[in-house]
Amino acid sequence: MSFQTYIKNIEEKTGKSRSDFENLAAEKGFTEEGKIRKGVKATEIINWLKEDFELGHGHATAMYAYINGKRE
């Protein structure tokens, strides 16, 4: 499955857009000025995505990568 397919499936499952996830990550204090804050570990964000949005590990990891700046 391609990265873009993972992201599309996440949006369909959760009803949240890519920018919604970026905004939510900022609200949670995981990001600052569009970048992952120093000291925040990937597992913190991935676990949040799994718990709050019931994403599987692969999908949570893909959304973490998106929040971290990956676009392709």
PDB file of C-alpha atoms in Angstrom:
ATOM      1  CA  MET A   1       0.000   0.000   0.000  1.00  0.00           C
ATOM      2  CA  SER A   2       1.371   3.412  -0.922  1.00  0.00           C
ATOM      3  CA  PHE A   3       1.873   6.207   1.574  1.00  0.00           C
ATOM      4  CA  GLN A   4      -0.880   8.301  -0.043  1.00  0.00           C
ATOM      5  CA  THR A   5      -3.295   5.346   0.198  1.00  0.00           C
ATOM      6  CA  TYR A   6      -2.555   5.014   3.906  1.00  0.00           C
ATOM      7  CA  ILE A   7      -3.310   8.716   4.416  1.00  0.00           C
ATOM      8  CA  LYS A   8      -6.512   8.552   2.357  1.00  0.00           C
ATOM      9  CA  ASN A   9      -7.714   5.522   4.348  1.00  0.00           C
ATOM     10  CA  ILE A  10      -7.007   7.324   7.625  1.00  0.00           C
ATOM     11  CA  GLU A  11      -9.048  10.327   6.489  1.00  0.00           C
ATOM     12  CA  GLU A  12     -11.938   8.081   5.462  1.00  0.00           C
ATOM     13  CA  LYS A  13     -11.860   6.063   8.705  1.00  0.00           C
ATOM     14  CA  THR A  14     -11.623   9.036  11.074  1.00  0.00           C
ATOM     15  CA  GLY A  15     -13.430  11.773   9.167  1.00  0.00           C
ATOM     16  CA  LYS A  16     -10.438  14.007   9.864  1.00  0.00           C
ATOM     17  CA  SER A  17      -8.270  15.644   7.223  1.00  0.00           C
ATOM     18  CA  ARG A  18      -4.490  15.764   7.109  1.00  0.00           C
ATOM     19  CA  SER A  19      -4.535  19.344   8.340  1.00  0.00           C
ATOM     20  CA  ASP A  20      -6.912  18.342  11.161  1.00  0.00           C
ATOM     21  CA  PHE A  21      -4.282  15.880  12.387  1.00  0.00           C
ATOM     22  CA  GLU A  22      -1.564  18.517  12.148  1.00  0.00           C
ATOM     23  CA  ASN A  23      -3.715  20.925  14.171  1.00  0.00           C
ATOM     24  CA  LEU A  24      -4.601  18.277  16.753  1.00  0.00           C
ATOM     25  CA  ALA A  25      -0.928  17.354  17.165  1.00  0.00           C
ATOM     26  CA  ALA A  26      -0.148  21.027  17.802  1.00  0.00           C
ATOM     27  CA  GLU A  27      -2.989  21.279  20.334  1.00  0.00           C
ATOM     28  CA  LYS A  28      -1.587  18.225  22.154  1.00  0.00           C
ATOM     29  CA  GLY A  29       1.804  19.951  22.303  1.00  0.00           C
ATOM     30  CA  PHE A  30       3.549  17.469  20.015  1.00  0.00           C
ATOM     31  CA  THR A  31       4.455  20.078  17.402  1.00  0.00           C
ATOM     32  CA  GLU A  32       5.497  23.694  17.312  1.00  0.00           C
ATOM     33  CA  GLU A  33       5.565  25.854  14.188  1.00  0.00           C
ATOM     34  CA  GLY A  34       4.802  22.781  12.069  1.00  0.00           C
ATOM     35  CA  LYS A  35       7.667  20.658  13.416  1.00  0.00           C
ATOM     36  CA  ILE A  36       7.862  17.917  16.011  1.00  0.00           C
ATOM     37  CA  ARG A  37       8.949  19.512  19.285  1.00  0.00           C
ATOM     38  CA  LYS A  38      12.336  18.589  20.614  1.00  0.00           C
ATOM     39  CA  GLY A  39      12.043  15.777  23.137  1.00  0.00           C
ATOM     40  CA  VAL A  40       8.779  14.380  21.730  1.00  0.00           C
ATOM     41  CA  LYS A  41       9.247  10.749  20.764  1.00  0.00           C
ATOM     42  CA  ALA A  42       7.612   9.123  17.761  1.00  0.00           C
ATOM     43  CA  THR A  43       6.048   6.500  20.024  1.00  0.00           C
ATOM     44  CA  GLU A  44       4.180   9.196  21.965  1.00  0.00           C
ATOM     45  CA  ILE A  45       2.479  10.438  18.809  1.00  0.00           C
ATOM     46  CA  ILE A  46       1.910   6.960  17.371  1.00  0.00           C
ATOM     47  CA  ASN A  47       0.342   5.750  20.633  1.00  0.00           C
ATOM     48  CA  TRP A  48      -1.915   8.834  20.731  1.00  0.00           C
ATOM     49  CA  LEU A  49      -3.096   8.137  17.171  1.00  0.00           C
ATOM     50  CA  LYS A  50      -3.721   4.473  17.972  1.00  0.00           C
ATOM     51  CA  GLU A  51      -5.609   5.195  21.195  1.00  0.00           C
ATOM     52  CA  ASP A  52      -7.658   8.236  20.215  1.00  0.00           C
ATOM     53  CA  PHE A  53      -8.431   7.303  16.610  1.00  0.00           C
ATOM     54  CA  GLU A  54      -8.265   3.494  16.745  1.00  0.00           C
ATOM     55  CA  LEU A  55      -5.642   3.363  14.023  1.00  0.00           C
ATOM     56  CA  GLY A  56      -3.511   0.295  13.484  1.00  0.00           C
ATOM     57  CA  HIS A  57       0.219   0.582  13.929  1.00  0.00           C
ATOM     58  CA  GLY A  58       0.961   1.010  10.206  1.00  0.00           C
ATOM     59  CA  HIS A  59      -1.655   3.714   9.754  1.00  0.00           C
ATOM     60  CA  ALA A  60      -0.580   5.534  12.917  1.00  0.00           C
ATOM     61  CA  THR A  61       3.035   5.417  11.736  1.00  0.00           C
ATOM     62  CA  ALA A  62       2.028   6.815   8.344  1.00  0.00           C
ATOM     63  CA  MET A  63       0.159   9.714   9.951  1.00  0.00           C
ATOM     64  CA  TYR A  64       3.111  10.354  12.258  1.00  0.00           C
ATOM     65  CA  ALA A  65       5.320  10.544   9.147  1.00  0.00           C
ATOM     66  CA  TYR A  66       2.865  13.013   7.586  1.00  0.00           C
ATOM     67  CA  ILE A  67       2.834  15.176  10.725  1.00  0.00           C
ATOM     68  CA  ASN A  68       6.641  15.006  10.662  1.00  0.00           C
ATOM     69  CA  GLY A  69       6.752  16.411   7.125  1.00  0.00           C
ATOM     70  CA  LYS A  70       6.604  13.425   4.756  1.00  0.00           C
ATOM     71  CA  ARG A  71       4.429  14.136   1.725  1.00  0.00           C
ATOM     72  CA  GLU A  72       5.217  11.320  -0.720  1.00  0.00           C
TER      73      GLU A  72
END
